[in-house]
């Protein structure tokens, strides 16, 4: 039928079209490699505690969203689930389920995460802070049980976390703009600790706070 409709056309433009199509396919192949997260992205390790593992998984999941990396999203989802990590009481967004679903949409051949319904582990909460405000929250940590709080930046803006005890004594001070920053200590007494998050950026900066 093509011969009947285009009988007056030369075959050479058709060959040119095939060549262009081949070039488009090659371009698509090179783009696929750009969908992987950067190689220097920190990955969760069993050497890290549960809080830091969850923080690194959240950081990886964010990179996976940015780069449309199905495997990174699936790994982040599986890690959070295996740790029993869950959103804080006043937040409904379950990152494990969200990233698991996104991985399947991006690459249907990606095996879905296996949700095992683990016991409760670290909790995470998304927040926002700017130079004109300081986010302050309090949390009780038990005597003799290792306390751990990690700050996960969402953007490249510098952000800081400061933790003090009930007497106002500084326990930890960390700053970061790319990778999770972790504070951990062993409380001598069961008491309430104050956690402050700050930034010098004028525009609001998003972050995740992970704790045990």
mmCIF file of N, CA, C and O in Angstrom, residues 131-211:
data_model
loop_
_atom_site.group_PDB
_atom_site.id
_atom_site.type_symbol
_atom_site.label_atom_id
_atom_site.label_comp_id
_atom_site.label_asym_id
_atom_site.label_seq_id
_atom_site.Cartn_x
_atom_site.Cartn_y
_atom_site.Cartn_z
ATOM 1 N N UNK A 131 15.078 31.476 57.419
ATOM 2 C CA UNK A 131 15.934 32.311 58.262
ATOM 3 C C UNK A 131 15.141 33.117 59.278
ATOM 4 O O UNK A 131 15.677 33.516 60.314
ATOM 5 N N UNK A 132 13.882 33.369 59.001
ATOM 6 C CA UNK A 132 13.073 34.195 59.905
ATOM 7 C C UNK A 132 12.381 33.355 60.976
ATOM 8 O O UNK A 132 11.633 33.886 61.793
ATOM 9 N N UNK A 133 12.631 32.051 60.979
ATOM 10 C CA UNK A 133 11.973 31.202 61.967
ATOM 11 C C UNK A 133 12.881 30.044 62.362
ATOM 12 O O UNK A 133 13.722 29.599 61.592
ATOM 13 N N UNK A 134 12.691 29.557 63.582
ATOM 14 C CA UNK A 134 13.394 28.376 64.062
ATOM 15 C C UNK A 134 12.351 27.338 64.447
ATOM 16 O O UNK A 134 11.413 27.633 65.189
ATOM 17 N N UNK A 135 12.503 26.147 63.908
ATOM 18 C CA UNK A 135 11.569 25.078 64.256
ATOM 19 C C UNK A 135 12.072 24.406 65.527
ATOM 20 O O UNK A 135 13.216 23.962 65.593
ATOM 21 N N UNK A 136 11.238 24.363 66.536
ATOM 22 C CA UNK A 136 11.625 23.793 67.817
ATOM 23 C C UNK A 136 10.615 22.735 68.245
ATOM 24 O O UNK A 136 9.406 22.952 68.169
ATOM 25 N N UNK A 137 11.117 21.576 68.647
ATOM 26 C CA UNK A 137 10.251 20.499 69.110
ATOM 27 C C UNK A 137 10.892 19.828 70.313
ATOM 28 O O UNK A 137 12.102 19.947 70.522
ATOM 29 N N UNK A 138 10.103 19.135 71.105
ATOM 30 C CA UNK A 138 10.630 18.450 72.281
ATOM 31 C C UNK A 138 10.307 16.964 72.214
ATOM 32 O O UNK A 138 9.259 16.574 71.684
ATOM 33 N N UNK A 139 11.202 16.153 72.743
ATOM 34 C CA UNK A 139 11.000 14.709 72.744
ATOM 35 C C UNK A 139 11.637 14.103 73.987
ATOM 36 O O UNK A 139 12.716 14.519 74.411
ATOM 37 N N UNK A 140 10.968 13.131 74.575
ATOM 38 C CA UNK A 140 11.487 12.456 75.760
ATOM 39 C C UNK A 140 12.335 11.251 75.333
ATOM 40 O O UNK A 140 11.905 10.444 74.514
ATOM 41 N N UNK A 141 13.537 11.165 75.891
ATOM 42 C CA UNK A 141 14.404 10.020 75.653
ATOM 43 C C UNK A 141 14.672 9.337 76.993
ATOM 44 O O UNK A 141 14.798 10.000 78.025
ATOM 45 N N UNK A 142 14.747 8.010 76.976
ATOM 46 C CA UNK A 142 14.861 7.222 78.200
ATOM 47 C C UNK A 142 16.298 7.059 78.663
ATOM 48 O O UNK A 142 17.223 6.938 77.851
ATOM 49 N N UNK A 143 16.491 7.042 79.981
ATOM 50 C CA UNK A 143 17.818 6.867 80.571
ATOM 51 C C UNK A 143 18.399 5.508 80.184
ATOM 52 O O UNK A 143 17.705 4.490 80.195
ATOM 53 N N UNK A 144 19.684 5.500 79.828
ATOM 54 C CA UNK A 144 20.373 4.261 79.515
ATOM 55 C C UNK A 144 20.063 3.670 78.157
ATOM 56 O O UNK A 144 20.610 2.626 77.796
ATOM 57 N N UNK A 145 19.202 4.326 77.377
ATOM 58 C CA UNK A 145 18.872 3.837 76.035
ATOM 59 C C UNK A 145 19.383 4.840 75.006
ATOM 60 O O UNK A 145 19.073 6.027 75.077
ATOM 61 N N UNK A 146 20.182 4.341 74.065
ATOM 62 C CA UNK A 146 20.790 5.234 73.081
ATOM 63 C C UNK A 146 19.739 6.073 72.369
ATOM 64 O O UNK A 146 18.746 5.566 71.852
ATOM 65 N N UNK A 147 19.957 7.381 72.366
ATOM 66 C CA UNK A 147 19.065 8.313 71.669
ATOM 67 C C UNK A 147 19.701 8.704 70.342
ATOM 68 O O UNK A 147 20.921 8.899 70.257
ATOM 69 N N UNK A 148 18.891 8.802 69.320
ATOM 70 C CA UNK A 148 19.415 9.130 67.989
ATOM 71 C C UNK A 148 18.412 9.989 67.227
ATOM 72 O O UNK A 148 17.229 9.672 67.177
ATOM 73 N N UNK A 149 18.898 11.083 66.665
ATOM 74 C CA UNK A 149 18.079 11.994 65.859
ATOM 75 C C UNK A 149 18.878 12.364 64.614
ATOM 76 O O UNK A 149 20.043 12.765 64.717
ATOM 77 N N UNK A 150 18.287 12.225 63.450
ATOM 78 C CA UNK A 150 18.976 12.550 62.196
ATOM 79 C C UNK A 150 18.204 13.619 61.427
ATOM 80 O O UNK A 150 16.969 13.605 61.392
ATOM 81 N N UNK A 151 18.943 14.523 60.832
ATOM 82 C CA UNK A 151 18.375 15.584 59.999
ATOM 83 C C UNK A 151 18.673 15.264 58.542
ATOM 84 O O UNK A 151 19.830 15.070 58.167
ATOM 85 N N UNK A 152 17.630 15.198 57.718
ATOM 86 C CA UNK A 152 17.794 14.872 56.300
ATOM 87 C C UNK A 152 17.431 16.098 55.463
ATOM 88 O O UNK A 152 16.263 16.504 55.421
ATOM 89 N N UNK A 153 18.402 16.726 54.796
ATOM 90 C CA UNK A 153 18.091 17.895 53.960
ATOM 91 C C UNK A 153 17.358 17.482 52.690
ATOM 92 O O UNK A 153 17.597 16.400 52.152
ATOM 93 N N UNK A 154 16.457 18.328 52.237
ATOM 94 C CA UNK A 154 15.719 18.059 51.002
ATOM 95 C C UNK A 154 16.310 18.862 49.848
ATOM 96 O O UNK A 154 16.216 18.467 48.690
ATOM 97 N N UNK A 155 16.934 19.991 50.148
ATOM 98 C CA UNK A 155 17.559 20.816 49.115
ATOM 99 C C UNK A 155 19.048 20.940 49.407
ATOM 100 O O UNK A 155 19.574 20.303 50.332
ATOM 101 N N UNK A 156 19.746 21.766 48.626
ATOM 102 C CA UNK A 156 21.183 21.958 48.819
ATOM 103 C C UNK A 156 21.479 23.102 49.782
ATOM 104 O O UNK A 156 22.647 23.440 50.000
ATOM 105 N N UNK A 157 20.455 23.705 50.366
ATOM 106 C CA UNK A 157 20.640 24.802 51.311
ATOM 107 C C UNK A 157 21.179 24.277 52.640
ATOM 108 O O UNK A 157 20.782 23.225 53.104
ATOM 109 N N UNK A 158 22.079 25.045 53.245
ATOM 110 C CA UNK A 158 22.651 24.648 54.527
ATOM 111 C C UNK A 158 21.581 24.686 55.609
ATOM 112 O O UNK A 158 20.828 25.650 55.731
ATOM 113 N N UNK A 159 21.531 23.625 56.408
ATOM 114 C CA UNK A 159 20.540 23.509 57.464
ATOM 115 C C UNK A 159 21.215 22.899 58.688
ATOM 116 O O UNK A 159 22.137 22.092 58.555
ATOM 117 N N UNK A 160 20.781 23.315 59.879
ATOM 118 C CA UNK A 160 21.448 22.895 61.107
ATOM 119 C C UNK A 160 20.466 22.321 62.113
ATOM 120 O O UNK A 160 19.293 22.684 62.141
ATOM 121 N N UNK A 161 20.978 21.429 62.958
ATOM 122 C CA UNK A 161 20.198 20.852 64.040
ATOM 123 C C UNK A 161 20.982 21.024 65.343
ATOM 124 O O UNK A 161 22.188 20.818 65.383
ATOM 125 N N UNK A 162 20.267 21.463 66.387
ATOM 126 C CA UNK A 162 20.861 21.631 67.713
ATOM 127 C C UNK A 162 19.971 20.930 68.726
ATOM 128 O O UNK A 162 18.750 21.097 68.706
ATOM 129 N N UNK A 163 20.586 20.147 69.600
ATOM 130 C CA UNK A 163 19.823 19.424 70.619
ATOM 131 C C UNK A 163 20.364 19.800 71.993
ATOM 132 O O UNK A 163 21.582 19.803 72.211
ATOM 133 N N UNK A 164 19.457 20.124 72.924
ATOM 134 C CA UNK A 164 19.849 20.479 74.287
ATOM 135 C C UNK A 164 18.988 19.728 75.289
ATOM 136 O O UNK A 164 17.861 19.319 74.982
ATOM 137 N N UNK A 165 19.518 19.535 76.498
ATOM 138 C CA UNK A 165 18.763 18.802 77.510
ATOM 139 C C UNK A 165 17.844 19.733 78.297
ATOM 140 O O UNK A 165 17.715 20.925 77.969
ATOM 141 N N UNK A 166 17.223 19.196 79.336
ATOM 142 C CA UNK A 166 16.262 19.980 80.112
ATOM 143 C C UNK A 166 16.858 21.170 80.829
ATOM 144 O O UNK A 166 16.141 22.115 81.182
ATOM 145 N N UNK A 167 18.174 21.152 81.058
ATOM 146 C CA UNK A 167 18.848 22.269 81.711
ATOM 147 C C UNK A 167 19.429 23.270 80.707
ATOM 148 O O UNK A 167 20.109 24.226 81.087
ATOM 149 N N UNK A 168 19.187 23.019 79.422
ATOM 150 C CA UNK A 168 19.685 23.915 78.392
ATOM 151 C C UNK A 168 21.100 23.603 77.933
ATOM 152 O O UNK A 168 21.678 24.344 77.133
ATOM 153 N N UNK A 169 21.674 22.507 78.423
ATOM 154 C CA UNK A 169 23.030 22.129 78.025
ATOM 155 C C UNK A 169 23.034 21.573 76.617
ATOM 156 O O UNK A 169 22.220 20.722 76.269
ATOM 157 N N UNK A 170 23.973 22.066 75.815
ATOM 158 C CA UNK A 170 24.062 21.620 74.433
ATOM 159 C C UNK A 170 24.550 20.167 74.363
ATOM 160 O O UNK A 170 25.582 19.811 74.918
ATOM 161 N N UNK A 171 23.779 19.325 73.663
ATOM 162 C CA UNK A 171 24.116 17.911 73.519
ATOM 163 C C UNK A 171 24.751 17.630 72.162
ATOM 164 O O UNK A 171 25.691 16.848 72.046
ATOM 165 N N UNK A 172 24.233 18.294 71.136
ATOM 166 C CA UNK A 172 24.721 18.030 69.777
ATOM 167 C C UNK A 172 24.413 19.212 68.879
ATOM 168 O O UNK A 172 23.386 19.890 69.038
ATOM 169 N N UNK A 173 25.320 19.460 67.949
ATOM 170 C CA UNK A 173 25.130 20.533 66.963
ATOM 171 C C UNK A 173 25.720 20.073 65.642
ATOM 172 O O UNK A 173 26.911 19.807 65.552
ATOM 173 N N UNK A 174 24.884 19.948 64.615
ATOM 174 C CA UNK A 174 25.331 19.484 63.304
ATOM 175 C C UNK A 174 24.758 20.389 62.208
ATOM 176 O O UNK A 174 23.657 20.916 62.336
ATOM 177 N N UNK A 175 25.522 20.519 61.128
ATOM 178 C CA UNK A 175 25.068 21.265 59.948
ATOM 179 C C UNK A 175 25.306 20.417 58.707
ATOM 180 O O UNK A 175 26.295 19.672 58.634
ATOM 181 N N UNK A 176 24.419 20.541 57.731
ATOM 182 C CA UNK A 176 24.562 19.775 56.494
ATOM 183 C C UNK A 176 23.808 20.462 55.365
ATOM 184 O O UNK A 176 22.899 21.262 55.603
ATOM 185 N N UNK A 177 24.200 20.138 54.141
ATOM 186 C CA UNK A 177 23.493 20.673 52.973
ATOM 187 C C UNK A 177 23.253 19.597 51.925
ATOM 188 O O UNK A 177 22.660 19.855 50.890
ATOM 189 N N UNK A 178 23.732 18.384 52.194
ATOM 190 C CA UNK A 178 23.593 17.334 51.177
ATOM 191 C C UNK A 178 23.216 15.981 51.770
ATOM 192 O O UNK A 178 22.230 15.369 51.357
ATOM 193 N N UNK A 179 23.965 15.516 52.755
ATOM 194 C CA UNK A 179 23.730 14.191 53.318
ATOM 195 C C UNK A 179 23.139 14.291 54.723
ATOM 196 O O UNK A 179 23.288 15.314 55.392
ATOM 197 N N UNK A 180 22.486 13.232 55.181
ATOM 198 C CA UNK A 180 21.911 13.251 56.528
ATOM 199 C C UNK A 180 22.966 13.501 57.603
ATOM 200 O O UNK A 180 24.095 13.022 57.507
ATOM 201 N N UNK A 181 22.592 14.284 58.615
ATOM 202 C CA UNK A 181 23.458 14.549 59.763
ATOM 203 C C UNK A 181 22.831 13.881 60.979
ATOM 204 O O UNK A 181 21.636 14.045 61.234
ATOM 205 N N UNK A 182 23.635 13.131 61.735
ATOM 206 C CA UNK A 182 23.100 12.330 62.831
ATOM 207 C C UNK A 182 23.636 12.789 64.185
ATOM 208 O O UNK A 182 24.822 13.075 64.337
ATOM 209 N N UNK A 183 22.755 12.868 65.164
ATOM 210 C CA UNK A 183 23.131 13.142 66.549
ATOM 211 C C UNK A 183 22.747 11.920 67.379
ATOM 212 O O UNK A 183 21.608 11.440 67.279
ATOM 213 N N UNK A 184 23.675 11.402 68.153
ATOM 214 C CA UNK A 184 23.325 10.278 69.028
ATOM 215 C C UNK A 184 24.076 10.409 70.342
ATOM 216 O O UNK A 184 25.216 10.882 70.395
ATOM 217 N N UNK A 185 23.436 10.027 71.423
ATOM 218 C CA UNK A 185 24.020 10.140 72.749
ATOM 219 C C UNK A 185 23.309 9.161 73.687
ATOM 220 O O UNK A 185 22.292 8.576 73.335
ATOM 221 N N UNK A 186 23.856 8.989 74.887
ATOM 222 C CA UNK A 186 23.278 8.084 75.872
ATOM 223 C C UNK A 186 22.787 8.915 77.059
ATOM 224 O O UNK A 186 23.591 9.381 77.870
ATOM 225 N N UNK A 187 21.476 9.110 77.173
ATOM 226 C CA UNK A 187 20.934 9.924 78.274
ATOM 227 C C UNK A 187 21.197 9.275 79.636
ATOM 228 O O UNK A 187 21.030 8.066 79.803
ATOM 229 N N UNK A 188 21.621 10.077 80.597
ATOM 230 C CA UNK A 188 21.827 9.586 81.957
ATOM 231 C C UNK A 188 20.511 9.536 82.722
ATOM 232 O O UNK A 188 20.360 8.751 83.657
ATOM 233 N N UNK A 189 19.598 10.408 82.338
ATOM 234 C CA UNK A 189 18.291 10.469 82.979
ATOM 235 C C UNK A 189 17.197 10.478 81.918
ATOM 236 O O UNK A 189 17.421 10.917 80.789
ATOM 237 N N UNK A 190 16.037 9.994 82.302
ATOM 238 C CA UNK A 190 14.883 10.107 81.407
ATOM 239 C C UNK A 190 14.377 11.540 81.488
ATOM 240 O O UNK A 190 13.941 11.996 82.554
ATOM 241 N N UNK A 191 14.461 12.259 80.402
ATOM 242 C CA UNK A 191 14.031 13.650 80.412
ATOM 243 C C UNK A 191 13.675 14.119 79.006
ATOM 244 O O UNK A 191 13.872 13.422 78.009
ATOM 245 N N UNK A 192 13.146 15.319 78.974
ATOM 246 C CA UNK A 192 12.713 15.918 77.713
ATOM 247 C C UNK A 192 13.871 16.713 77.106
ATOM 248 O O UNK A 192 14.521 17.506 77.793
ATOM 249 N N UNK A 193 14.101 16.492 75.825
ATOM 250 C CA UNK A 193 15.153 17.206 75.106
ATOM 251 C C UNK A 193 14.535 18.128 74.060
ATOM 252 O O UNK A 193 13.507 17.789 73.451
ATOM 253 N N UNK A 194 15.178 19.262 73.848
ATOM 254 C CA UNK A 194 14.701 20.221 72.851
ATOM 255 C C UNK A 194 15.517 20.077 71.571
ATOM 256 O O UNK A 194 16.758 20.082 71.610
ATOM 257 N N UNK A 195 14.822 19.981 70.442
ATOM 258 C CA UNK A 195 15.462 19.832 69.131
ATOM 259 C C UNK A 195 15.137 21.070 68.301
ATOM 260 O O UNK A 195 13.960 21.359 68.034
ATOM 261 N N UNK A 196 16.155 21.804 67.900
ATOM 262 C CA UNK A 196 15.976 23.007 67.088
ATOM 263 C C UNK A 196 16.543 22.791 65.685
ATOM 264 O O UNK A 196 17.639 22.234 65.535
ATOM 265 N N UNK A 197 15.807 23.233 64.685
ATOM 266 C CA UNK A 197 16.261 23.170 63.291
ATOM 267 C C UNK A 197 16.306 24.597 62.754
ATOM 268 O O UNK A 197 15.316 25.338 62.870
ATOM 269 N N UNK A 198 17.440 24.966 62.167
ATOM 270 C CA UNK A 198 17.636 26.334 61.677
ATOM 271 C C UNK A 198 18.293 26.348 60.306
ATOM 272 O O UNK A 198 18.931 25.371 59.900
ATOM 273 N N UNK A 199 18.155 27.481 59.629
ATOM 274 C CA UNK A 199 18.844 27.710 58.355
ATOM 275 C C UNK A 199 19.049 29.200 58.170
ATOM 276 O O UNK A 199 18.306 30.015 58.747
ATOM 277 N N UNK A 200 20.055 29.563 57.376
ATOM 278 C CA UNK A 200 20.291 30.970 57.063
ATOM 279 C C UNK A 200 19.633 31.366 55.748
ATOM 280 O O UNK A 200 19.673 32.523 55.346
ATOM 281 N N UNK A 201 19.033 30.383 55.070
ATOM 282 C CA UNK A 201 18.392 30.648 53.779
ATOM 283 C C UNK A 201 17.107 31.469 53.984
ATOM 284 O O UNK A 201 16.321 31.184 54.892
ATOM 285 N N UNK A 202 16.909 32.461 53.144
ATOM 286 C CA UNK A 202 15.711 33.301 53.275
ATOM 287 C C UNK A 202 14.462 32.566 52.813
ATOM 288 O O UNK A 202 13.386 32.721 53.387
ATOM 289 N N UNK A 203 14.627 31.755 51.753
ATOM 290 C CA UNK A 203 13.493 30.985 51.260
ATOM 291 C C UNK A 203 13.297 29.749 52.139
ATOM 292 O O UNK A 203 14.254 29.195 52.659
ATOM 293 N N UNK A 204 12.048 29.325 52.325
ATOM 294 C CA UNK A 204 11.787 28.135 53.145
ATOM 295 C C UNK A 204 12.558 26.917 52.641
ATOM 296 O O UNK A 204 12.668 26.686 51.445
ATOM 297 N N UNK A 205 13.098 26.155 53.576
ATOM 298 C CA UNK A 205 13.882 24.956 53.271
ATOM 299 C C UNK A 205 13.185 23.744 53.891
ATOM 300 O O UNK A 205 12.849 23.743 55.075
ATOM 301 N N UNK A 206 12.967 22.712 53.084
ATOM 302 C CA UNK A 206 12.318 21.494 53.584
ATOM 303 C C UNK A 206 13.357 20.519 54.128
ATOM 304 O O UNK A 206 14.519 20.525 53.709
ATOM 305 N N UNK A 207 12.925 19.681 55.037
ATOM 306 C CA UNK A 207 13.814 18.699 55.642
ATOM 307 C C UNK A 207 12.979 17.558 56.231
ATOM 308 O O UNK A 207 11.752 17.675 56.379
ATOM 309 N N UNK A 208 13.643 16.469 56.588
ATOM 310 C CA UNK A 208 13.028 15.385 57.349
ATOM 311 C C UNK A 208 13.791 15.220 58.646
ATOM 312 O O UNK A 208 15.021 15.333 58.672
ATOM 313 N N UNK A 209 13.062 14.976 59.729
ATOM 314 C CA UNK A 209 13.653 14.701 61.022
ATOM 315 C C UNK A 209 13.322 13.256 61.381
ATOM 316 O O UNK A 209 12.144 12.865 61.377
ATOM 317 N N UNK A 210 14.344 12.459 61.650
ATOM 318 C CA UNK A 210 14.162 11.040 61.966
ATOM 319 C C UNK A 210 14.651 10.795 63.382
ATOM 320 O O UNK A 210 15.726 11.272 63.753
ATOM 321 N N UNK A 211 13.884 10.053 64.181
ATOM 322 C CA UNK A 211 14.312 9.800 65.564
ATOM 323 C C UNK A 211 13.806 8.444 66.036
ATOM 324 O O UNK A 211 12.904 7.851 65.429
#
